[in-house]
CSV table of C-alpha atoms and ligand atoms in Angstrom, one decimal:
chain,number,residue,atom,x,y,z
A,9,UNK,CA,27.6,-6.1,-0.5
A,10,UNK,CA,25.6,-6.1,2.8
A,11,UNK,CA,24.2,-2.7,3.2
A,12,UNK,CA,25.2,-1.1,6.4
A,13,UNK,CA,21.8,-0.5,7.9
A,14,UNK,CA,22.9,2.0,10.4
A,15,UNK,CA,21.3,5.3,9.9
A,16,UNK,CA,18.8,3.7,7.5
A,17,UNK,CA,15.2,4.8,8.1
A,18,UNK,CA,14.2,1.3,8.8
A,19,UNK,CA,13.3,-0.8,11.7
A,20,UNK,CA,15.6,-3.4,10.4
A,21,UNK,CA,19.1,-2.9,11.9
A,22,UNK,CA,22.2,-5.0,12.6
A,23,UNK,CA,23.2,-5.5,16.3
A,24,UNK,CA,26.6,-4.1,15.4
A,25,UNK,CA,28.6,-3.6,12.1
A,26,UNK,CA,28.4,-7.4,11.2
A,27,UNK,CA,25.9,-8.5,13.7
A,28,UNK,CA,22.6,-10.3,13.2
A,29,UNK,CA,19.6,-8.6,11.8
A,30,UNK,CA,16.9,-7.3,14.1
A,31,UNK,CA,13.5,-5.9,13.7
A,32,UNK,CA,13.2,-3.3,16.3
A,33,UNK,CA,14.1,-5.3,19.5
A,34,UNK,CA,13.6,-8.8,18.1
A,35,UNK,CA,16.2,-10.9,16.3
A,36,UNK,CA,15.0,-12.2,13.0
A,37,UNK,CA,16.7,-15.6,13.7
A,38,UNK,CA,14.5,-16.0,16.8
A,39,UNK,CA,11.4,-15.1,14.5
A,40,UNK,CA,12.5,-17.5,11.7
A,41,UNK,CA,13.1,-20.4,14.3
A,42,UNK,CA,9.7,-19.8,16.2
A,43,UNK,CA,7.4,-19.1,13.1
A,44,UNK,CA,9.3,-20.7,10.3
A,45,UNK,CA,9.7,-19.3,6.8
A,46,UNK,CA,8.5,-17.6,4.5
A,47,UNK,CA,7.5,-15.0,7.0
A,48,UNK,CA,6.4,-11.4,6.8
A,49,UNK,CA,7.7,-9.4,9.6
A,50,UNK,CA,6.3,-5.9,10.5
A,51,UNK,CA,7.4,-3.2,12.9
A,52,UNK,CA,4.4,-1.7,14.7
A,53,UNK,CA,6.4,1.3,15.7
A,54,UNK,CA,7.4,2.3,12.2
A,55,UNK,CA,3.8,1.9,10.9
A,56,UNK,CA,2.6,4.3,13.7
A,57,UNK,CA,5.5,6.6,13.1
A,58,UNK,CA,4.6,6.9,9.5
A,59,UNK,CA,1.0,7.7,10.1
A,60,UNK,CA,1.9,10.3,12.6
A,61,UNK,CA,4.2,11.9,10.1
A,62,UNK,CA,1.2,12.6,7.9
A,63,UNK,CA,-0.9,13.7,10.6
A,64,UNK,CA,1.8,16.1,11.8
A,65,UNK,CA,2.5,17.5,8.3
A,66,UNK,CA,-1.3,18.4,7.8
A,67,UNK,CA,-2.0,19.6,11.3
A,68,UNK,CA,-2.8,23.1,10.1
A,69,UNK,CA,-5.9,21.9,8.3
A,70,UNK,CA,-8.8,19.7,9.1
A,71,UNK,CA,-7.6,16.4,7.6
A,72,UNK,CA,-8.1,12.6,7.7
A,73,UNK,CA,-5.5,10.1,6.7
A,74,UNK,CA,-7.3,7.2,5.0
A,75,UNK,CA,-4.7,4.5,4.9
A,76,UNK,CA,-5.0,2.5,1.5
A,77,UNK,CA,-6.0,-1.0,2.7
A,78,UNK,CA,-4.9,-2.5,-0.5
A,79,UNK,CA,-1.3,-2.0,0.5
A,80,UNK,CA,-1.5,-4.3,3.3
A,81,UNK,CA,-4.9,-5.4,4.6
A,82,UNK,CA,-3.9,-7.5,7.7
A,83,UNK,CA,-6.5,-7.0,10.5
A,84,UNK,CA,-3.9,-6.3,13.0
A,85,UNK,CA,-2.4,-3.5,11.0
A,86,UNK,CA,-5.8,-1.9,10.3
A,87,UNK,CA,-6.6,-2.0,14.1
A,88,UNK,CA,-3.2,-0.5,14.9
A,89,UNK,CA,-3.8,2.4,12.5
A,90,UNK,CA,-7.6,2.9,13.3
A,91,UNK,CA,-6.8,3.1,17.0
A,92,UNK,CA,-4.5,6.0,16.2
A,93,UNK,CA,-7.1,8.0,14.3
A,94,UNK,CA,-6.6,6.7,10.7
A,95,UNK,CA,-9.5,6.4,8.3
A,96,UNK,CA,-9.3,3.9,5.4
A,97,UNK,CA,-9.5,3.8,1.6
A,98,UNK,CA,-11.0,0.7,0.3
A,99,UNK,CA,-11.5,-0.6,-3.1
A,100,UNK,CA,-13.8,-3.6,-2.6
A,101,UNK,CA,-16.5,-5.0,-0.4
A,102,UNK,CA,-14.0,-7.4,1.0
A,103,UNK,CA,-11.8,-4.5,2.3
A,104,UNK,CA,-14.8,-2.9,3.8
A,105,UNK,CA,-15.5,-6.1,5.8
A,106,UNK,CA,-11.9,-6.1,6.9
A,107,UNK,CA,-12.2,-2.7,8.3
A,108,UNK,CA,-15.5,-3.7,10.1
A,109,UNK,CA,-13.9,-6.7,11.5
A,110,UNK,CA,-10.9,-4.9,12.7
A,111,UNK,CA,-12.5,-1.7,14.2
A,112,UNK,CA,-16.3,-1.5,13.6
A,113,UNK,CA,-16.5,2.1,14.6
A,114,UNK,CA,-13.8,3.1,12.1
A,115,UNK,CA,-16.5,2.6,9.3
A,116,UNK,CA,-17.5,6.2,9.3
A,117,UNK,CA,-13.9,7.1,8.3
A,118,UNK,CA,-14.0,5.0,5.2
A,119,UNK,CA,-13.8,6.2,1.6
A,120,UNK,CA,-14.7,3.7,-1.1
A,121,UNK,CA,-12.7,4.1,-4.2
A,122,UNK,CA,-12.5,1.6,-7.3
A,123,UNK,CA,-13.4,1.6,-10.8
A,124,UNK,CA,-16.1,-1.0,-10.7
A,125,UNK,CA,-18.3,-1.1,-7.6
A,126,UNK,CA,-21.2,-3.7,-7.7
A,127,UNK,CA,-24.7,-3.0,-6.4
A,128,UNK,CA,-24.2,-5.3,-3.5
A,129,UNK,CA,-21.0,-3.6,-2.5
A,130,UNK,CA,-22.7,-0.2,-2.7
A,131,UNK,CA,-25.7,-1.4,-0.7
A,132,UNK,CA,-23.5,-2.7,2.1
A,133,UNK,CA,-21.4,0.5,2.2
A,134,UNK,CA,-24.6,2.6,2.4
A,135,UNK,CA,-26.0,0.5,5.2
A,136,UNK,CA,-23.1,0.7,7.5
A,137,UNK,CA,-22.6,4.4,6.7
A,138,UNK,CA,-19.2,5.1,5.2
A,139,UNK,CA,-17.9,8.6,4.9
A,140,UNK,CA,-17.8,9.0,1.1
A,141,UNK,CA,-18.0,7.1,-2.2
A,142,UNK,CA,-15.3,8.1,-4.6
A,143,UNK,CA,-17.3,7.7,-7.8
A,144,UNK,CA,-15.4,6.8,-11.0
A,145,UNK,CA,-18.0,7.2,-13.7
A,146,UNK,CA,-21.3,8.6,-14.9
A,147,UNK,CA,-22.8,5.1,-14.8
A,148,UNK,CA,-21.6,4.5,-11.2
A,149,UNK,CA,-23.1,7.9,-10.2
A,150,UNK,CA,-26.4,6.7,-11.6
A,151,UNK,CA,-26.0,3.3,-9.9
A,152,UNK,CA,-25.3,5.0,-6.6
A,153,UNK,CA,-28.3,7.3,-6.8
A,154,UNK,CA,-30.6,4.4,-7.6
A,155,UNK,CA,-29.2,2.2,-4.7
A,156,UNK,CA,-29.5,5.1,-2.4
A,157,UNK,CA,-33.1,5.7,-3.4
A,158,UNK,CA,-33.9,2.1,-2.9
A,159,UNK,CA,-32.4,2.0,0.6
A,160,UNK,CA,-33.8,5.4,1.4
A,161,UNK,CA,-30.4,6.8,2.6
A,162,UNK,CA,-28.5,9.8,1.1
A,163,UNK,CA,-25.2,8.7,-0.4
A,164,UNK,CA,-22.3,11.1,0.2
A,165,UNK,CA,-20.0,11.1,-2.8
A,166,UNK,CA,-16.9,12.7,-4.3
A,167,UNK,CA,-16.2,12.5,-8.0
A,168,UNK,CA,-12.8,10.9,-8.7
A,169,UNK,CA,-11.5,13.1,-11.4
A,170,UNK,CA,-8.7,12.4,-13.7
A,171,UNK,CA,-6.6,15.5,-13.7
A,172,UNK,CA,-4.5,14.5,-16.7
A,173,UNK,CA,-1.1,14.8,-14.8
A,174,UNK,CA,1.8,12.7,-15.7
A,175,UNK,CA,3.5,11.1,-12.7
A,176,UNK,CA,6.8,9.4,-13.4
A,177,UNK,CA,6.4,5.9,-12.2
A,178,UNK,CA,6.1,2.4,-13.5
A,179,UNK,CA,3.3,2.3,-16.2
A,180,UNK,CA,1.2,-0.3,-14.3
A,181,UNK,CA,0.9,2.0,-11.3
A,182,UNK,CA,0.4,5.4,-13.2
A,183,UNK,CA,-3.3,6.4,-13.0
A,184,UNK,CA,-3.7,10.0,-13.6
A,185,UNK,CA,-3.7,10.4,-17.4
A,186,UNK,CA,-6.7,10.7,-19.6
A,187,UNK,CA,-5.9,7.4,-21.4
A,188,UNK,CA,-6.0,5.5,-18.1
A,189,UNK,CA,-9.3,3.6,-16.9
A,190,UNK,CA,-9.4,5.6,-13.7
A,191,UNK,CA,-11.6,8.5,-12.8
A,192,UNK,CA,-13.7,11.0,-14.8
A,193,UNK,CA,-12.2,13.4,-17.2
A,194,UNK,CA,-11.8,16.6,-15.0
A,195,UNK,CA,-13.4,18.7,-18.0
A,196,UNK,CA,-16.7,16.6,-17.6
A,197,UNK,CA,-16.9,16.7,-13.9
A,198,UNK,CA,-18.7,20.1,-13.4
A,199,UNK,CA,-21.5,18.8,-15.5
A,200,UNK,CA,-21.9,15.6,-13.5
A,201,UNK,CA,-22.1,17.7,-10.2
A,202,UNK,CA,-24.8,19.7,-11.7
A,203,UNK,CA,-26.7,16.5,-12.7
A,204,UNK,CA,-26.1,15.1,-9.2
A,205,UNK,CA,-27.2,18.3,-7.4
A,206,UNK,CA,-30.7,17.6,-8.8
A,207,UNK,CA,-30.9,14.1,-7.2
A,208,UNK,CA,-32.1,14.3,-3.6
A,209,UNK,CA,-30.5,10.9,-2.8
A,210,UNK,CA,-27.0,12.1,-3.8
A,211,UNK,CA,-25.1,14.3,-1.4
A,212,UNK,CA,-22.3,16.3,-3.0
A,213,UNK,CA,-19.5,15.8,-0.6
A,214,UNK,CA,-16.1,16.2,-2.2
A,215,UNK,CA,-13.8,15.7,-5.1
A,216,UNK,CA,-11.0,13.1,-5.2
A,217,UNK,CA,-7.9,12.2,-7.4
A,218,UNK,CA,-5.3,9.5,-7.3
A,219,UNK,CA,-2.6,9.9,-9.9
A,220,UNK,CA,-0.6,6.8,-9.3
A,221,UNK,CA,1.7,5.0,-6.9
A,222,UNK,CA,5.4,5.1,-6.0
A,223,UNK,CA,5.7,8.8,-7.1
A,224,UNK,CA,8.9,10.1,-5.7
A,225,UNK,CA,8.6,13.8,-6.2
A,226,UNK,CA,6.0,16.2,-4.8
A,227,UNK,CA,5.4,18.2,-8.0
A,228,UNK,CA,2.8,16.0,-9.6
A,229,UNK,CA,0.6,16.0,-6.4
A,230,UNK,CA,0.8,19.8,-6.3
A,231,UNK,CA,-0.2,19.9,-10.2
A,232,UNK,CA,-3.1,17.7,-9.6
A,233,UNK,CA,-4.3,19.6,-6.7
A,234,UNK,CA,-4.0,22.9,-8.5
A,235,UNK,CA,-6.5,21.6,-11.1
A,236,UNK,CA,-8.8,20.2,-8.5
A,237,UNK,CA,-8.7,23.4,-6.5
A,238,UNK,CA,-9.5,25.4,-9.7
A,239,UNK,CA,-12.6,23.2,-10.1
A,240,UNK,CA,-13.8,23.7,-6.6
A,241,UNK,CA,-13.6,27.5,-7.0
A,242,UNK,CA,-15.6,27.3,-10.4
A,243,UNK,CA,-18.2,25.0,-8.8
A,244,UNK,CA,-18.5,27.4,-5.7
A,245,UNK,CA,-19.3,30.2,-8.0
A,246,UNK,CA,-22.2,28.1,-9.3
A,247,UNK,CA,-23.4,27.4,-5.7
A,248,UNK,CA,-22.0,24.0,-5.7
A,249,UNK,CA,-19.9,23.8,-2.4
A,250,UNK,CA,-17.6,20.8,-1.9
A,251,UNK,CA,-16.6,20.2,1.6
A,252,UNK,CA,-13.9,17.7,1.0
A,253,UNK,CA,-10.8,17.3,-1.3
A,254,UNK,CA,-9.3,13.9,-1.4
A,255,UNK,CA,-5.6,14.0,-2.8
A,256,UNK,CA,-5.4,10.1,-2.9
A,257,UNK,CA,-2.2,8.2,-2.3
A,258,UNK,CA,0.9,7.5,-4.2
A,259,UNK,CA,3.8,8.9,-2.2
A,260,UNK,CA,6.8,6.7,-3.0
A,261,UNK,CA,9.6,5.3,-0.9
A,262,UNK,CA,13.3,4.8,-1.7
A,263,UNK,CA,13.8,1.1,-2.2
A,264,UNK,CA,17.5,1.6,-2.5
A,265,UNK,CA,18.1,3.7,0.6
A,266,UNK,CA,19.7,1.2,2.9
A,267,UNK,CA,22.5,2.8,4.7
A,268,UNK,CA,22.4,6.1,2.8
A,269,UNK,CA,22.6,8.5,5.8
A,270,UNK,CA,22.3,11.4,3.3
A,271,UNK,CA,19.1,10.3,1.8
A,272,UNK,CA,16.1,12.6,2.5
A,273,UNK,CA,14.4,11.5,5.5
A,274,UNK,CA,10.8,10.2,5.3
A,275,UNK,CA,9.7,13.0,7.5
A,276,UNK,CA,11.1,15.5,5.1
A,277,UNK,CA,9.5,13.7,2.2
A,278,UNK,CA,6.2,13.9,3.9
A,279,UNK,CA,6.7,17.6,4.6
A,280,UNK,CA,7.5,18.4,0.9
A,281,UNK,CA,4.5,16.5,-0.1
A,282,UNK,CA,2.3,18.3,2.4
A,283,UNK,CA,3.7,21.6,1.3
A,284,UNK,CA,3.0,21.0,-2.3
A,285,UNK,CA,-0.6,20.0,-1.6
A,286,UNK,CA,-1.1,22.8,0.8
A,287,UNK,CA,0.2,25.4,-1.7
A,288,UNK,CA,-2.1,24.3,-4.4
A,289,UNK,CA,-5.0,24.3,-2.0
A,290,UNK,CA,-4.5,27.7,-0.6
A,291,UNK,CA,-8.0,28.6,-2.0
A,292,UNK,CA,-9.9,25.8,-0.5
A,293,UNK,CA,-11.0,26.0,3.1
A,294,UNK,CA,-12.6,22.5,3.5
A,295,UNK,CA,-11.3,19.2,4.8
A,296,UNK,CA,-8.5,17.2,3.2
A,297,UNK,CA,-8.3,13.4,2.9
A,298,UNK,CA,-5.1,11.6,1.8
A,299,UNK,CA,-4.9,7.9,1.0
A,300,UNK,CA,-1.3,6.7,1.6
A,301,UNK,CA,-0.6,3.1,1.6
A,302,UNK,CA,2.9,2.2,0.5
A,303,UNK,CA,4.5,5.0,2.5
A,304,UNK,CA,3.0,3.8,5.8
A,305,UNK,CA,3.8,0.1,5.6
A,306,UNK,CA,6.4,-0.7,2.9
A,307,UNK,CA,9.5,0.1,4.9
A,308,UNK,CA,8.0,-1.4,8.1
A,309,UNK,CA,8.1,-4.9,6.6
A,310,UNK,CA,10.5,-7.5,5.4
A,311,UNK,CA,10.0,-11.1,4.0
A,312,UNK,CA,12.0,-13.5,5.8
A,313,UNK,CA,13.1,-16.6,3.9
A,314,UNK,CA,15.4,-19.5,4.3
A,315,UNK,CA,18.0,-20.5,1.6
A,316,UNK,CA,17.1,-24.1,0.3
A,317,UNK,CA,20.0,-24.5,-1.9
A,318,UNK,CA,22.8,-22.7,-3.8
A,319,UNK,CA,23.2,-23.9,-7.2
A,320,UNK,CA,25.7,-23.1,-10.1
A,321,UNK,CA,24.6,-23.2,-13.7
A,322,UNK,CA,27.4,-22.3,-16.0
A,323,UNK,CA,28.6,-18.9,-15.0
A,324,UNK,CA,25.5,-18.1,-12.8
A,325,UNK,CA,25.0,-18.7,-9.1
A,326,UNK,CA,21.4,-19.1,-8.1
A,327,UNK,CA,20.4,-18.8,-4.4
A,328,UNK,CA,17.1,-20.6,-4.1
A,329,UNK,CA,14.9,-19.6,-1.3
A,330,UNK,CA,11.8,-21.0,0.3
A,331,UNK,CA,9.9,-17.8,-0.6
A,332,UNK,CA,8.7,-17.3,-4.2
A,333,UNK,CA,6.8,-15.0,-6.5
A,334,UNK,CA,3.7,-16.2,-4.9
A,335,UNK,CA,4.7,-14.6,-1.6
A,336,UNK,CA,6.1,-11.5,-3.1
A,337,UNK,CA,5.4,-10.7,-6.8
A,338,UNK,CA,6.6,-7.3,-7.0
A,339,UNK,CA,9.9,-8.0,-8.7
A,340,UNK,CA,8.2,-10.3,-11.3
A,341,UNK,CA,5.3,-7.9,-11.9
A,342,UNK,CA,7.0,-4.5,-11.8
A,343,UNK,CA,10.7,-5.3,-12.0
A,344,UNK,CA,10.8,-4.0,-8.5
A,345,UNK,CA,13.9,-3.8,-6.5
A,346,UNK,CA,14.2,-5.2,-3.0
A,347,UNK,CA,17.4,-5.2,-1.0
A,348,UNK,CA,18.4,-9.0,-0.1
A,349,UNK,CA,20.4,-9.1,3.1
A,350,UNK,CA,21.7,-12.2,5.1
A,351,UNK,CA,20.2,-12.2,8.5
A,352,UNK,CA,23.6,-13.4,10.0
A,353,UNK,CA,26.4,-12.4,7.6
A,354,UNK,CA,29.2,-15.0,6.9
A,355,UNK,CA,32.8,-13.9,6.3
A,356,UNK,CA,33.8,-13.7,2.7
A,357,UNK,CA,33.6,-11.6,-0.4
A,358,UNK,CA,30.4,-10.6,-1.9
A,359,UNK,CA,29.6,-12.3,-5.4
A,360,UNK,CA,27.0,-11.9,-8.0
A,361,UNK,CA,24.0,-14.2,-7.6
A,362,UNK,CA,20.4,-14.5,-8.7
A,363,UNK,CA,18.1,-14.9,-5.8
A,364,UNK,CA,15.2,-17.0,-7.0
A,365,UNK,CA,12.2,-18.9,-5.5
A,366,UNK,CA,11.1,-22.5,-6.3
A,367,UNK,CA,8.1,-21.6,-8.6
A,368,UNK,CA,8.1,-23.0,-12.1
A,369,UNK,CA,8.5,-19.7,-13.8
A,370,UNK,CA,11.7,-18.0,-15.1
A,371,UNK,CA,10.0,-14.8,-13.7
A,372,UNK,CA,10.2,-16.2,-10.2
A,373,UNK,CA,13.1,-14.1,-8.9
A,374,UNK,CA,13.9,-11.6,-6.2
A,375,UNK,CA,17.1,-10.2,-7.5
A,376,UNK,CA,19.3,-10.7,-10.6
A,377,UNK,CA,22.9,-10.3,-10.8
A,378,UNK,CA,23.1,-8.9,-7.2
A,379,UNK,CA,26.2,-8.8,-5.1
A,380,UNK,CA,25.6,-10.8,-2.0
A,381,UNK,CA,27.8,-12.0,0.8
A,382,UNK,CA,28.3,-15.8,0.9
A,383,UNK,CA,25.2,-17.8,2.0
A,384,UNK,CA,24.6,-21.4,2.4
A,385,UNK,CA,21.5,-23.8,2.6
A,386,UNK,CA,19.7,-23.1,5.8
A,387,UNK,CA,20.7,-19.5,6.0
A,388,UNK,CA,18.1,-16.9,6.7
A,389,UNK,CA,17.9,-14.0,4.3
A,390,UNK,CA,15.6,-10.9,4.5
A,391,UNK,CA,13.9,-9.1,1.5
A,392,UNK,CA,13.6,-5.5,2.8
A,393,UNK,CA,10.8,-3.0,2.2
A,394,UNK,CA,8.3,-5.7,1.6
A,395,UNK,CA,5.5,-4.4,3.8
A,396,UNK,CA,3.4,-3.0,1.0
A,397,UNK,CA,1.9,-4.9,-1.9
A,398,UNK,CA,3.7,-8.0,-0.6
A,399,UNK,CA,1.3,-10.1,1.4
A,400,UNK,CA,-1.5,-8.3,-0.1
A,401,UNK,CA,-0.7,-9.6,-3.5
A,402,UNK,CA,0.3,-13.1,-2.5
A,403,UNK,CA,-1.3,-16.1,-4.0
A,404,UNK,CA,-1.4,-19.9,-3.8
A,405,UNK,CA,0.3,-20.2,-7.2
A,406,UNK,CA,2.0,-23.7,-7.6
A,407,UNK,CA,-0.3,-24.7,-4.7
A,408,UNK,CA,1.9,-23.1,-2.2
A,409,UNK,CA,0.7,-22.1,1.2
A,410,UNK,CA,0.7,-18.4,1.8
A,411,UNK,CA,3.1,-17.2,4.6
A,412,UNK,CA,2.5,-16.3,8.1
A,413,UNK,CA,2.8,-12.7,9.4
A,414,UNK,CA,4.2,-11.5,12.6
A,415,UNK,CA,3.9,-8.0,14.2
A,416,UNK,CA,6.9,-6.8,16.2
A,417,UNK,CA,6.0,-4.3,19.0
A,418,UNK,CA,9.2,-3.1,20.6
A,419,UNK,CA,10.8,-6.3,22.1
A,420,UNK,CA,7.6,-8.3,21.7
A,421,UNK,CA,6.4,-10.2,18.8
A,422,UNK,CA,3.0,-11.9,17.9
A,423,UNK,CA,1.5,-13.8,15.2
A,424,UNK,CA,-1.0,-11.8,13.3
A,425,UNK,CA,-1.7,-14.5,10.5
A,426,UNK,CA,-0.9,-18.1,10.8
A,427,UNK,CA,0.7,-20.0,7.9
A,428,UNK,CA,-1.8,-21.7,5.6
A,429,UNK,CA,-2.1,-25.3,5.7
A,430,UNK,CA,-3.4,-28.2,3.6
A,431,UNK,CA,-6.9,-27.6,4.8
A,432,UNK,CA,-6.9,-24.0,3.7
A,433,UNK,CA,-5.6,-25.0,0.2
A,434,UNK,CA,-8.7,-27.1,-0.7
A,435,UNK,CA,-11.2,-25.3,1.5
A,436,UNK,CA,-13.3,-23.8,-1.3
A,437,UNK,CA,-13.0,-26.7,-3.8
A,438,UNK,CA,-15.8,-29.1,-4.8
A,439,UNK,CA,-14.6,-32.6,-6.0
A,440,UNK,CA,-17.9,-34.1,-7.1
B,524,LIG,N1,-5.8,5.4,-3.4
B,524,LIG,C1,-6.2,4.8,-4.5
B,524,LIG,C2,-7.5,5.0,-5.2
B,524,LIG,C3,-5.4,3.8,-5.0
B,524,LIG,O1,-5.8,3.2,-6.2
B,524,LIG,C4,-4.1,3.5,-4.4
B,524,LIG,C5,-3.1,2.5,-5.0
B,524,LIG,O2,-3.0,2.4,-6.1
B,524,LIG,C6,-3.8,4.1,-3.2
B,524,LIG,C7,-4.7,5.1,-2.7
B,524,LIG,C8,-2.6,4.0,-2.4
B,524,LIG,O3,-1.4,4.2,-3.1
B,524,LIG,P1,0.0,4.1,-2.4
B,524,LIG,O4,0.1,2.8,-1.8
B,524,LIG,O5,1.0,4.4,-3.6
B,524,LIG,O6,0.1,5.3,-1.5
């Protein structure tokens, strides 16, 4: 069934009950014709609105929203967010360079997470003066101290602790249990802070957690923060005062919410999340950082694709699109659900189809046994809620060109990344 997108909390709406699909003020047909497909389309308004939801929800406390660059690292999106006061959570030297390229002066609002930082990455981050390193192990703390001493700059750091909190989400994106590779066992953190306090090149700045991604309820965030807050109080008694608590990212979205007017609105979701964190942090007076990624960009984006073919194999009908798993891997990787909607619906009854790409893998699918209104070769369809971990996880698998990206700003639209071409495909290769 075509979701009735009216009342959905999305920029992708129909121009009437059965009309064509728009992103804010721009028709997706226009975009498909002008920029071709596969094409990522993002609403600037929604991205800004989501950032502001977090900024409003935490306005009672000194805070910084550090957008998780990994969710969508397009320069234009980083710029859009930086200009509205966002900081950034990065996990690699490449992401740091993206922030610097987009808005150089935002570098002082960068936190550097990630379970394996190299000496070169640390050096660069020290030289440009990021806000904080989120240190994930004892060995990394020693390396950070050594690099800081070499460069004769103090390194501001937080320990990323593992609070041993279970967050119900896909196993691949759950990170807050002791058995996961992330962070430092919270029971060992106090000792590491004491060690660090004796190193003049290390500046004790904060404490951080990140318990996972696509977490739908506020409770696990509150539980993690309670444990963190307890530790800050214990440390304070010893004279170790942490100025910053970083609650990480992970607030999930509703990938099934199209048309459900009764669904909890994103603003309410953010308020519940903020309330859980604030309640747990009642005894902490310092600054709060948060690192949302998905919640800010996921529902602002769609992957626009054209139907190449509709094919029947036995009882099954396959809708073969020009987008594939290399463009959007989430269904193959996490069995993730994305709504598939025809851009210009045809008359006729919905029927069960598999929506698949042309890549040579059975796992190359976007939807299985999905009820879809009739589509024909040449029709445009949109995969909704694809703004996070879509383009960012794209690849050249099957030697396919990665898609273009367009940013819609009200009634305007502009290319923010051109489609790859043959010259890009071979650019780094050496033949002899
Ligand atoms: N912070 C860290 C350290 C992460 O690893 C991630 C993603 O896994 C995020 C923030 C962003 O998570 P999300 O996009 O779910 O908000």
